[in-house]
JSON list of C-alpha atoms and ligand atoms in Angstrom, two decimals:
[
{"chain": "A", "resi": 244, "resn": "MET", "atom": "CA", "xyz": [135.14, 60.96, 58.42]},
{"chain": "A", "resi": 245, "resn": "ILE", "atom": "CA", "xyz": [136.84, 62.46, 61.49]},
{"chain": "A", "resi": 246, "resn": "LYS", "atom": "CA", "xyz": [138.54, 65.03, 59.29]},
{"chain": "A", "resi": 247, "resn": "ASP", "atom": "CA", "xyz": [135.21, 66.04, 57.71]},
{"chain": "A", "resi": 248, "resn": "ASN", "atom": "CA", "xyz": [133.58, 66.19, 61.14]},
{"chain": "A", "resi": 249, "resn": "LEU", "atom": "CA", "xyz": [136.38, 68.36, 62.49]},
{"chain": "A", "resi": 250, "resn": "ARG", "atom": "CA", "xyz": [136.17, 70.74, 59.53]},
{"chain": "A", "resi": 251, "resn": "GLN", "atom": "CA", "xyz": [132.41, 70.98, 60.05]},
{"chain": "A", "resi": 252, "resn": "VAL", "atom": "CA", "xyz": [132.90, 71.87, 63.73]},
{"chain": "A", "resi": 253, "resn": "GLN", "atom": "CA", "xyz": [135.51, 74.47, 62.74]},
{"chain": "A", "resi": 254, "resn": "ARG", "atom": "CA", "xyz": [132.95, 76.01, 60.37]},
{"chain": "A", "resi": 255, "resn": "ARG", "atom": "CA", "xyz": [130.27, 76.09, 63.07]},
{"chain": "A", "resi": 256, "resn": "ILE", "atom": "CA", "xyz": [132.66, 77.88, 65.40]},
{"chain": "A", "resi": 257, "resn": "LYS", "atom": "CA", "xyz": [133.74, 80.36, 62.75]},
{"chain": "A", "resi": 258, "resn": "ALA", "atom": "CA", "xyz": [130.14, 81.25, 61.99]},
{"chain": "A", "resi": 259, "resn": "VAL", "atom": "CA", "xyz": [129.53, 82.56, 65.53]},
{"chain": "A", "resi": 260, "resn": "ASP", "atom": "CA", "xyz": [133.02, 83.45, 66.78]},
{"chain": "A", "resi": 261, "resn": "LYS", "atom": "CA", "xyz": [132.87, 87.13, 65.87]},
{"chain": "A", "resi": 262, "resn": "ASN", "atom": "CA", "xyz": [135.82, 88.17, 68.04]},
{"chain": "A", "resi": 263, "resn": "GLN", "atom": "CA", "xyz": [137.99, 85.18, 67.12]},
{"chain": "A", "resi": 264, "resn": "GLN", "atom": "CA", "xyz": [138.31, 84.34, 70.78]},
{"chain": "A", "resi": 265, "resn": "VAL", "atom": "CA", "xyz": [137.62, 80.61, 70.70]},
{"chain": "A", "resi": 266, "resn": "THR", "atom": "CA", "xyz": [140.00, 77.66, 70.85]},
{"chain": "A", "resi": 267, "resn": "LEU", "atom": "CA", "xyz": [138.62, 74.24, 69.99]},
{"chain": "A", "resi": 268, "resn": "ILE", "atom": "CA", "xyz": [139.49, 71.37, 72.30]},
{"chain": "A", "resi": 269, "resn": "ALA", "atom": "CA", "xyz": [138.92, 67.95, 70.74]},
{"chain": "A", "resi": 270, "resn": "VAL", "atom": "CA", "xyz": [137.59, 65.71, 73.51]},
{"chain": "A", "resi": 271, "resn": "SER", "atom": "CA", "xyz": [139.01, 62.30, 72.72]},
{"chain": "A", "resi": 272, "resn": "LYS", "atom": "CA", "xyz": [138.08, 60.19, 75.76]},
{"chain": "A", "resi": 273, "resn": "THR", "atom": "CA", "xyz": [137.55, 56.49, 74.95]},
{"chain": "A", "resi": 274, "resn": "LYS", "atom": "CA", "xyz": [138.80, 57.04, 71.37]},
{"chain": "A", "resi": 275, "resn": "PRO", "atom": "CA", "xyz": [141.93, 55.32, 69.98]},
{"chain": "A", "resi": 276, "resn": "ILE", "atom": "CA", "xyz": [145.16, 57.09, 69.13]},
{"chain": "A", "resi": 277, "resn": "SER", "atom": "CA", "xyz": [144.52, 56.57, 65.42]},
{"chain": "A", "resi": 278, "resn": "ASP", "atom": "CA", "xyz": [141.43, 58.78, 65.76]},
{"chain": "A", "resi": 279, "resn": "LEU", "atom": "CA", "xyz": [143.42, 61.54, 67.44]},
{"chain": "A", "resi": 280, "resn": "GLN", "atom": "CA", "xyz": [146.07, 61.27, 64.72]},
{"chain": "A", "resi": 281, "resn": "GLN", "atom": "CA", "xyz": [143.47, 61.99, 62.04]},
{"chain": "A", "resi": 282, "resn": "ALA", "atom": "CA", "xyz": [142.58, 65.22, 63.79]},
{"chain": "A", "resi": 283, "resn": "ILE", "atom": "CA", "xyz": [146.25, 66.08, 64.32]},
{"chain": "A", "resi": 284, "resn": "ASP", "atom": "CA", "xyz": [146.88, 65.56, 60.61]},
{"chain": "A", "resi": 285, "resn": "ILE", "atom": "CA", "xyz": [144.64, 68.51, 59.79]},
{"chain": "A", "resi": 286, "resn": "GLY", "atom": "CA", "xyz": [146.06, 70.76, 62.46]},
{"chain": "A", "resi": 287, "resn": "GLN", "atom": "CA", "xyz": [144.21, 70.02, 65.71]},
{"chain": "A", "resi": 288, "resn": "HIS", "atom": "CA", "xyz": [146.51, 70.83, 68.68]},
{"chain": "A", "resi": 289, "resn": "HIS", "atom": "CA", "xyz": [144.32, 70.88, 71.77]},
{"chain": "A", "resi": 290, "resn": "PHE", "atom": "CA", "xyz": [142.98, 67.63, 73.20]},
{"chain": "A", "resi": 291, "resn": "GLY", "atom": "CA", "xyz": [140.79, 67.02, 76.25]},
{"chain": "A", "resi": 292, "resn": "GLU", "atom": "CA", "xyz": [140.78, 63.80, 78.24]},
{"chain": "A", "resi": 293, "resn": "ASN", "atom": "CA", "xyz": [138.74, 62.61, 81.25]},
{"chain": "A", "resi": 294, "resn": "TYR", "atom": "CA", "xyz": [140.39, 59.37, 82.33]},
{"chain": "A", "resi": 295, "resn": "LEU", "atom": "CA", "xyz": [143.94, 59.56, 83.59]},
{"chain": "A", "resi": 296, "resn": "GLN", "atom": "CA", "xyz": [145.50, 56.25, 82.58]},
{"chain": "A", "resi": 297, "resn": "GLU", "atom": "CA", "xyz": [144.08, 56.38, 79.09]},
{"chain": "A", "resi": 298, "resn": "ALA", "atom": "CA", "xyz": [145.25, 59.97, 78.75]},
{"chain": "A", "resi": 299, "resn": "LEU", "atom": "CA", "xyz": [148.79, 59.16, 79.89]},
{"chain": "A", "resi": 300, "resn": "ASP", "atom": "CA", "xyz": [149.08, 56.46, 77.22]},
{"chain": "A", "resi": 301, "resn": "LYS", "atom": "CA", "xyz": [148.01, 58.92, 74.54]},
{"chain": "A", "resi": 302, "resn": "ILE", "atom": "CA", "xyz": [150.28, 61.70, 75.80]},
{"chain": "A", "resi": 303, "resn": "LYS", "atom": "CA", "xyz": [153.23, 59.33, 75.65]},
{"chain": "A", "resi": 304, "resn": "ALA", "atom": "CA", "xyz": [152.39, 57.92, 72.22]},
{"chain": "A", "resi": 305, "resn": "LEU", "atom": "CA", "xyz": [151.95, 61.40, 70.73]},
{"chain": "A", "resi": 306, "resn": "GLU", "atom": "CA", "xyz": [154.67, 63.21, 72.64]},
{"chain": "A", "resi": 307, "resn": "ASN", "atom": "CA", "xyz": [156.61, 64.50, 69.64]},
{"chain": "A", "resi": 308, "resn": "GLN", "atom": "CA", "xyz": [153.65, 66.25, 68.06]},
{"chain": "A", "resi": 309, "resn": "ASN", "atom": "CA", "xyz": [153.54, 69.44, 70.10]},
{"chain": "A", "resi": 310, "resn": "LEU", "atom": "CA", "xyz": [150.06, 68.92, 71.48]},
{"chain": "A", "resi": 311, "resn": "ILE", "atom": "CA", "xyz": [148.37, 70.76, 74.33]},
{"chain": "A", "resi": 312, "resn": "TRP", "atom": "CA", "xyz": [146.62, 68.50, 76.81]},
{"chain": "A", "resi": 313, "resn": "HIS", "atom": "CA", "xyz": [143.62, 69.45, 78.92]},
{"chain": "A", "resi": 314, "resn": "PHE", "atom": "CA", "xyz": [142.40, 67.37, 81.85]},
{"chain": "A", "resi": 315, "resn": "ILE", "atom": "CA", "xyz": [138.61, 67.81, 82.01]},
{"chain": "A", "resi": 316, "resn": "GLY", "atom": "CA", "xyz": [137.46, 64.84, 84.11]},
{"chain": "A", "resi": 317, "resn": "ALA", "atom": "CA", "xyz": [136.61, 64.34, 87.76]},
{"chain": "A", "resi": 318, "resn": "ILE", "atom": "CA", "xyz": [139.78, 64.49, 89.90]},
{"chain": "A", "resi": 319, "resn": "GLN", "atom": "CA", "xyz": [140.46, 62.02, 92.69]},
{"chain": "A", "resi": 320, "resn": "SER", "atom": "CA", "xyz": [143.09, 63.36, 95.05]},
{"chain": "A", "resi": 321, "resn": "ASN", "atom": "CA", "xyz": [145.35, 60.31, 94.60]},
{"chain": "A", "resi": 322, "resn": "LYS", "atom": "CA", "xyz": [145.60, 61.16, 90.87]},
{"chain": "A", "resi": 323, "resn": "THR", "atom": "CA", "xyz": [146.78, 64.75, 91.17]},
{"chain": "A", "resi": 324, "resn": "SER", "atom": "CA", "xyz": [150.50, 64.02, 90.84]},
{"chain": "A", "resi": 325, "resn": "GLN", "atom": "CA", "xyz": [150.23, 62.51, 87.35]},
{"chain": "A", "resi": 326, "resn": "ILE", "atom": "CA", "xyz": [147.83, 65.25, 86.29]},
{"chain": "A", "resi": 327, "resn": "ALA", "atom": "CA", "xyz": [150.19, 67.95, 87.56]},
{"chain": "A", "resi": 328, "resn": "GLN", "atom": "CA", "xyz": [153.15, 66.48, 85.70]},
{"chain": "A", "resi": 329, "resn": "ASN", "atom": "CA", "xyz": [151.57, 65.60, 82.36]},
{"chain": "A", "resi": 330, "resn": "PHE", "atom": "CA", "xyz": [148.96, 68.20, 81.46]},
{"chain": "A", "resi": 331, "resn": "ASP", "atom": "CA", "xyz": [149.07, 71.83, 80.31]},
{"chain": "A", "resi": 332, "resn": "TRP", "atom": "CA", "xyz": [145.60, 72.75, 81.57]},
{"chain": "A", "resi": 333, "resn": "VAL", "atom": "CA", "xyz": [143.22, 71.39, 84.21]},
{"chain": "A", "resi": 334, "resn": "HIS", "atom": "CA", "xyz": [139.58, 72.46, 83.82]},
{"chain": "A", "resi": 335, "resn": "SER", "atom": "CA", "xyz": [137.99, 70.50, 86.62]},
{"chain": "A", "resi": 336, "resn": "VAL", "atom": "CA", "xyz": [139.45, 71.86, 89.85]},
{"chain": "A", "resi": 337, "resn": "ASP", "atom": "CA", "xyz": [136.47, 71.79, 92.19]},
{"chain": "A", "resi": 338, "resn": "ARG", "atom": "CA", "xyz": [138.02, 72.17, 95.64]},
{"chain": "A", "resi": 339, "resn": "LEU", "atom": "CA", "xyz": [140.98, 73.89, 97.26]},
{"chain": "A", "resi": 340, "resn": "LYS", "atom": "CA", "xyz": [142.57, 70.62, 98.36]},
{"chain": "A", "resi": 341, "resn": "ILE", "atom": "CA", "xyz": [143.01, 69.61, 94.71]},
{"chain": "A", "resi": 342, "resn": "ALA", "atom": "CA", "xyz": [144.55, 72.97, 93.79]},
{"chain": "A", "resi": 343, "resn": "LYS", "atom": "CA", "xyz": [147.02, 72.70, 96.68]},
{"chain": "A", "resi": 344, "resn": "ARG", "atom": "CA", "xyz": [148.08, 69.21, 95.63]},
{"chain": "A", "resi": 345, "resn": "LEU", "atom": "CA", "xyz": [148.49, 70.19, 91.97]},
{"chain": "A", "resi": 346, "resn": "ASN", "atom": "CA", "xyz": [150.65, 73.12, 93.07]},
{"chain": "A", "resi": 347, "resn": "GLN", "atom": "CA", "xyz": [152.87, 70.92, 95.24]},
{"chain": "A", "resi": 348, "resn": "GLN", "atom": "CA", "xyz": [153.23, 68.28, 92.57]},
{"chain": "A", "resi": 349, "resn": "ARG", "atom": "CA", "xyz": [153.89, 70.48, 89.53]},
{"chain": "A", "resi": 350, "resn": "SER", "atom": "CA", "xyz": [157.64, 70.20, 88.90]},
{"chain": "A", "resi": 351, "resn": "ASP", "atom": "CA", "xyz": [159.61, 73.44, 89.08]},
{"chain": "A", "resi": 352, "resn": "ASN", "atom": "CA", "xyz": [161.16, 72.74, 85.67]},
{"chain": "A", "resi": 353, "resn": "LEU", "atom": "CA", "xyz": [157.75, 72.89, 83.97]},
{"chain": "A", "resi": 354, "resn": "THR", "atom": "CA", "xyz": [155.81, 76.02, 83.08]},
{"chain": "A", "resi": 355, "resn": "LYS", "atom": "CA", "xyz": [153.03, 76.88, 85.48]},
{"chain": "A", "resi": 356, "resn": "LEU", "atom": "CA", "xyz": [149.96, 74.67, 85.24]},
{"chain": "A", "resi": 357, "resn": "ASN", "atom": "CA", "xyz": [146.94, 76.54, 83.85]},
{"chain": "A", "resi": 358, "resn": "VAL", "atom": "CA", "xyz": [143.93, 75.98, 86.06]},
{"chain": "A", "resi": 359, "resn": "LEU", "atom": "CA", "xyz": [140.20, 76.57, 85.72]},
{"chain": "A", "resi": 360, "resn": "LEU", "atom": "CA", "xyz": [137.72, 76.28, 88.55]},
{"chain": "A", "resi": 361, "resn": "GLN", "atom": "CA", "xyz": [134.76, 74.09, 87.69]},
{"chain": "A", "resi": 362, "resn": "ILE", "atom": "CA", "xyz": [131.64, 76.03, 88.64]},
{"chain": "A", "resi": 363, "resn": "ASN", "atom": "CA", "xyz": [128.35, 74.38, 89.58]},
{"chain": "A", "resi": 364, "resn": "ILE", "atom": "CA", "xyz": [126.61, 77.23, 87.82]},
{"chain": "A", "resi": 365, "resn": "ASP", "atom": "CA", "xyz": [123.06, 75.98, 88.39]},
{"chain": "A", "resi": 366, "resn": "ASN", "atom": "CA", "xyz": [123.66, 75.18, 92.08]},
{"chain": "A", "resi": 367, "resn": "GLU", "atom": "CA", "xyz": [122.66, 71.56, 91.49]},
{"chain": "A", "resi": 368, "resn": "PRO", "atom": "CA", "xyz": [123.21, 69.51, 94.67]},
{"chain": "A", "resi": 369, "resn": "THR", "atom": "CA", "xyz": [124.13, 66.31, 92.81]},
{"chain": "A", "resi": 370, "resn": "LYS", "atom": "CA", "xyz": [126.73, 67.90, 90.53]},
{"chain": "A", "resi": 371, "resn": "SER", "atom": "CA", "xyz": [130.37, 68.58, 91.24]},
{"chain": "A", "resi": 372, "resn": "GLY", "atom": "CA", "xyz": [131.86, 72.04, 91.07]},
{"chain": "A", "resi": 373, "resn": "ILE", "atom": "CA", "xyz": [132.20, 75.11, 93.22]},
{"chain": "A", "resi": 374, "resn": "PHE", "atom": "CA", "xyz": [129.00, 77.02, 93.98]},
{"chain": "A", "resi": 375, "resn": "PRO", "atom": "CA", "xyz": [129.11, 80.56, 92.58]},
{"chain": "A", "resi": 376, "resn": "LYS", "atom": "CA", "xyz": [128.96, 82.08, 96.06]},
{"chain": "A", "resi": 377, "resn": "GLN", "atom": "CA", "xyz": [132.08, 80.15, 97.15]},
{"chain": "A", "resi": 378, "resn": "ILE", "atom": "CA", "xyz": [134.31, 81.41, 94.33]},
{"chain": "A", "resi": 379, "resn": "ASP", "atom": "CA", "xyz": [135.82, 84.40, 96.17]},
{"chain": "A", "resi": 380, "resn": "ASP", "atom": "CA", "xyz": [136.80, 82.27, 99.17]},
{"chain": "A", "resi": 381, "resn": "ILE", "atom": "CA", "xyz": [138.74, 79.88, 96.94]},
{"chain": "A", "resi": 382, "resn": "ILE", "atom": "CA", "xyz": [140.36, 82.43, 94.66]},
{"chain": "A", "resi": 383, "resn": "VAL", "atom": "CA", "xyz": [142.14, 84.26, 97.51]},
{"chain": "A", "resi": 384, "resn": "HIS", "atom": "CA", "xyz": [144.27, 81.15, 98.10]},
{"chain": "A", "resi": 385, "resn": "PHE", "atom": "CA", "xyz": [145.77, 81.12, 94.62]},
{"chain": "A", "resi": 386, "resn": "SER", "atom": "CA", "xyz": [148.31, 83.78, 95.58]},
{"chain": "A", "resi": 387, "resn": "THR", "atom": "CA", "xyz": [149.95, 81.07, 97.70]},
{"chain": "A", "resi": 388, "resn": "LEU", "atom": "CA", "xyz": [150.10, 78.53, 94.84]},
{"chain": "A", "resi": 389, "resn": "PRO", "atom": "CA", "xyz": [153.09, 79.65, 92.73]},
{"chain": "A", "resi": 390, "resn": "ASN", "atom": "CA", "xyz": [153.13, 76.66, 90.35]},
{"chain": "A", "resi": 391, "resn": "LEU", "atom": "CA", "xyz": [149.56, 77.31, 89.17]},
{"chain": "A", "resi": 392, "resn": "THR", "atom": "CA", "xyz": [148.11, 80.08, 87.06]},
{"chain": "A", "resi": 393, "resn": "LEU", "atom": "CA", "xyz": [144.40, 80.48, 87.67]},
{"chain": "A", "resi": 394, "resn": "ARG", "atom": "CA", "xyz": [142.99, 81.43, 84.26]},
{"chain": "A", "resi": 395, "resn": "GLY", "atom": "CA", "xyz": [139.20, 81.28, 84.71]},
{"chain": "A", "resi": 396, "resn": "PHE", "atom": "CA", "xyz": [136.22, 78.99, 84.92]},
{"chain": "A", "resi": 397, "resn": "MET", "atom": "CA", "xyz": [134.60, 75.91, 83.42]},
{"chain": "A", "resi": 398, "resn": "CYS", "atom": "CA", "xyz": [131.00, 74.70, 83.57]},
{"chain": "A", "resi": 399, "resn": "ILE", "atom": "CA", "xyz": [128.65, 72.01, 82.35]},
{"chain": "A", "resi": 400, "resn": "PRO", "atom": "CA", "xyz": [125.25, 73.68, 82.62]},
{"chain": "A", "resi": 401, "resn": "ASN", "atom": "CA", "xyz": [121.89, 72.03, 82.98]},
{"chain": "A", "resi": 402, "resn": "PRO", "atom": "CA", "xyz": [120.65, 71.82, 79.35]},
{"chain": "A", "resi": 403, "resn": "ASP", "atom": "CA", "xyz": [117.26, 73.24, 80.35]},
{"chain": "A", "resi": 404, "resn": "ASN", "atom": "CA", "xyz": [118.72, 76.69, 80.92]},
{"chain": "A", "resi": 405, "resn": "ALA", "atom": "CA", "xyz": [122.10, 76.66, 79.21]},
{"chain": "A", "resi": 406, "resn": "LYS", "atom": "CA", "xyz": [121.80, 80.13, 77.74]},
{"chain": "A", "resi": 407, "resn": "GLN", "atom": "CA", "xyz": [121.16, 81.78, 81.11]},
{"chain": "A", "resi": 408, "resn": "SER", "atom": "CA", "xyz": [123.91, 79.73, 82.74]},
{"chain": "A", "resi": 409, "resn": "PHE", "atom": "CA", "xyz": [126.48, 80.66, 80.09]},
{"chain": "A", "resi": 410, "resn": "ALA", "atom": "CA", "xyz": [125.53, 84.32, 80.53]},
{"chain": "A", "resi": 411, "resn": "LYS", "atom": "CA", "xyz": [125.99, 83.98, 84.31]},
{"chain": "A", "resi": 412, "resn": "MET", "atom": "CA", "xyz": [129.45, 82.54, 83.72]},
{"chain": "A", "resi": 413, "resn": "ALA", "atom": "CA", "xyz": [130.36, 85.53, 81.57]},
{"chain": "A", "resi": 414, "resn": "ASN", "atom": "CA", "xyz": [129.24, 87.87, 84.36]},
{"chain": "A", "resi": 415, "resn": "ILE", "atom": "CA", "xyz": [131.33, 85.99, 86.90]},
{"chain": "A", "resi": 416, "resn": "LEU", "atom": "CA", "xyz": [134.43, 86.22, 84.69]},
{"chain": "A", "resi": 417, "resn": "LYS", "atom": "CA", "xyz": [133.95, 89.99, 84.38]},
{"chain": "A", "resi": 418, "resn": "LYS", "atom": "CA", "xyz": [134.40, 90.35, 88.14]},
{"chain": "A", "resi": 419, "resn": "TYR", "atom": "CA", "xyz": [138.00, 89.12, 87.85]},
{"chain": "A", "resi": 420, "resn": "PRO", "atom": "CA", "xyz": [139.94, 91.31, 85.41]},
{"chain": "A", "resi": 421, "resn": "ASN", "atom": "CA", "xyz": [143.09, 89.20, 85.66]},
{"chain": "A", "resi": 422, "resn": "LEU", "atom": "CA", "xyz": [141.27, 86.05, 84.45]},
{"chain": "A", "resi": 423, "resn": "ASP", "atom": "CA", "xyz": [140.66, 85.47, 80.74]},
{"chain": "A", "resi": 424, "resn": "THR", "atom": "CA", "xyz": [139.24, 81.99, 80.16]},
{"chain": "A", "resi": 425, "resn": "LEU", "atom": "CA", "xyz": [135.75, 80.46, 80.00]},
{"chain": "A", "resi": 426, "resn": "SER", "atom": "CA", "xyz": [135.58, 76.77, 79.12]},
{"chain": "A", "resi": 427, "resn": "MET", "atom": "CA", "xyz": [131.98, 76.07, 78.13]},
{"chain": "A", "resi": 428, "resn": "GLY", "atom": "CA", "xyz": [130.09, 74.56, 75.23]},
{"chain": "A", "resi": 429, "resn": "MET", "atom": "CA", "xyz": [129.96, 70.94, 74.05]},
{"chain": "A", "resi": 430, "resn": "SER", "atom": "CA", "xyz": [128.73, 69.34, 70.82]},
{"chain": "A", "resi": 431, "resn": "HIS", "atom": "CA", "xyz": [125.08, 70.28, 71.27]},
{"chain": "A", "resi": 432, "resn": "ASP", "atom": "CA", "xyz": [125.48, 73.83, 72.58]},
{"chain": "A", "resi": 433, "resn": "LEU", "atom": "CA", "xyz": [128.73, 75.24, 71.23]},
{"chain": "A", "resi": 434, "resn": "GLU", "atom": "CA", "xyz": [127.05, 78.13, 69.39]},
{"chain": "A", "resi": 435, "resn": "LEU", "atom": "CA", "xyz": [125.17, 79.26, 72.50]},
{"chain": "A", "resi": 436, "resn": "ALA", "atom": "CA", "xyz": [128.35, 79.07, 74.56]},
{"chain": "A", "resi": 437, "resn": "ILE", "atom": "CA", "xyz": [130.39, 81.13, 72.09]},
{"chain": "A", "resi": 438, "resn": "GLU", "atom": "CA", "xyz": [127.65, 83.76, 71.78]},
{"chain": "A", "resi": 439, "resn": "ASN", "atom": "CA", "xyz": [127.91, 84.09, 75.56]},
{"chain": "A", "resi": 440, "resn": "GLY", "atom": "CA", "xyz": [131.67, 84.45, 75.79]},
{"chain": "A", "resi": 441, "resn": "ALA", "atom": "CA", "xyz": [133.25, 80.98, 75.72]},
{"chain": "A", "resi": 442, "resn": "THR", "atom": "CA", "xyz": [136.97, 80.97, 74.97]},
{"chain": "A", "resi": 443, "resn": "PHE", "atom": "CA", "xyz": [137.38, 77.17, 74.97]},
{"chain": "A", "resi": 444, "resn": "VAL", "atom": "CA", "xyz": [134.75, 74.82, 73.59]},
{"chain": "A", "resi": 445, "resn": "ARG", "atom": "CA", "xyz": [135.10, 71.10, 74.38]},
{"chain": "A", "resi": 446, "resn": "ILE", "atom": "CA", "xyz": [133.82, 68.97, 71.52]},
{"chain": "A", "resi": 447, "resn": "GLY", "atom": "CA", "xyz": [133.79, 65.17, 71.50]},
{"chain": "A", "resi": 448, "resn": "THR", "atom": "CA", "xyz": [130.83, 63.52, 69.78]},
{"chain": "A", "resi": 449, "resn": "ASP", "atom": "CA", "xyz": [130.60, 65.86, 66.80]},
{"chain": "A", "resi": 450, "resn": "ILE", "atom": "CA", "xyz": [134.28, 65.20, 65.95]},
{"chain": "A", "resi": 451, "resn": "PHE", "atom": "CA", "xyz": [134.88, 61.56, 66.88]},
{"chain": "A", "resi": 452, "resn": "GLY", "atom": "CA", "xyz": [131.33, 60.16, 66.82]},
{"chain": "A", "resi": 453, "resn": "LYS", "atom": "CA", "xyz": [129.29, 58.64, 69.62]},
{"chain": "A", "resi": 454, "resn": "ARG", "atom": "CA", "xyz": [131.14, 56.95, 72.46]},
{"chain": "A", "resi": 455, "resn": "GLY", "atom": "CA", "xyz": [130.45, 53.26, 73.04]},
{"chain": "B", "resi": 790, "resn": "LIG", "atom": "C1", "xyz": [132.82, 64.25, 77.30]},
{"chain": "B", "resi": 790, "resn": "LIG", "atom": "C2", "xyz": [132.92, 65.68, 77.66]},
{"chain": "B", "resi": 790, "resn": "LIG", "atom": "C3", "xyz": [132.82, 66.68, 76.68]},
{"chain": "B", "resi": 790, "resn": "LIG", "atom": "C4", "xyz": [132.47, 66.41, 75.24]},
{"chain": "B", "resi": 790, "resn": "LIG", "atom": "O1", "xyz": [131.09, 66.24, 75.12]},
{"chain": "B", "resi": 790, "resn": "LIG", "atom": "P1", "xyz": [130.38, 65.96, 73.68]},
{"chain": "B", "resi": 790, "resn": "LIG", "atom": "O2", "xyz": [128.94, 66.12, 73.99]},
{"chain": "B", "resi": 790, "resn": "LIG", "atom": "O3", "xyz": [130.76, 64.58, 73.29]},
{"chain": "B", "resi": 790, "resn": "LIG", "atom": "O4", "xyz": [130.87, 67.00, 72.74]},
{"chain": "B", "resi": 790, "resn": "LIG", "atom": "C5", "xyz": [133.00, 68.00, 77.09]},
{"chain": "B", "resi": 790, "resn": "LIG", "atom": "N1", "xyz": [133.28, 68.31, 78.37]},
{"chain": "B", "resi": 790, "resn": "LIG", "atom": "C6", "xyz": [133.39, 67.37, 79.34]},
{"chain": "B", "resi": 790, "resn": "LIG", "atom": "C7", "xyz": [133.69, 67.80, 80.73]},
{"chain": "B", "resi": 790, "resn": "LIG", "atom": "C8", "xyz": [133.21, 66.03, 79.01]},
{"chain": "B", "resi": 790, "resn": "LIG", "atom": "O5", "xyz": [133.29, 65.12, 79.99]}
]
């Protein structure tokens, strides 16, 4: 079942990914390790998790399988140390304080931590993320954070105007020639996201089924 679902998602991506730019992240929050293993068995490498303790258990249990782990959930500042030490990518950096802590807490013996800024692309007051007009002010500080590599941006758009929001994200990325990553698109809108320049799509439900 999971294997068939994953193959189906791979086909959907292939159908719209003209430039072969997209990497699929399997979002496995709340799902058991046996579910992840089914995806791994047919070649899935990238996994996204939202909840730290659950993620750490999975990372440990699957540590010999060469996986790439993405933290995509809300970040409390008292959790940054474990995130910095156990993940390859963090998509949900939404304030400078978090970036500074991740930089301090990333061990020197690890490769740099890949970071995306979560953008509140629709300027919604109740949502987390950096407002588009604040991006420049935050980005200048990354030159002082040697253990991080800022790679680009992530968003969760309002579904009412996802197409326009994805296009806005692509325009923002274009302003920063040294950045190369747009994390956008979930189960219901992955095609739209890819058509508008996504390089990571984050797919949970359509691979692992509904969450309880
Ligand atoms: C849960 C989650 C996803 C996956 O969403 P689906 O609709 O289940 O594909 C993607 N991104 C983030 C940030 C999530 O929290």
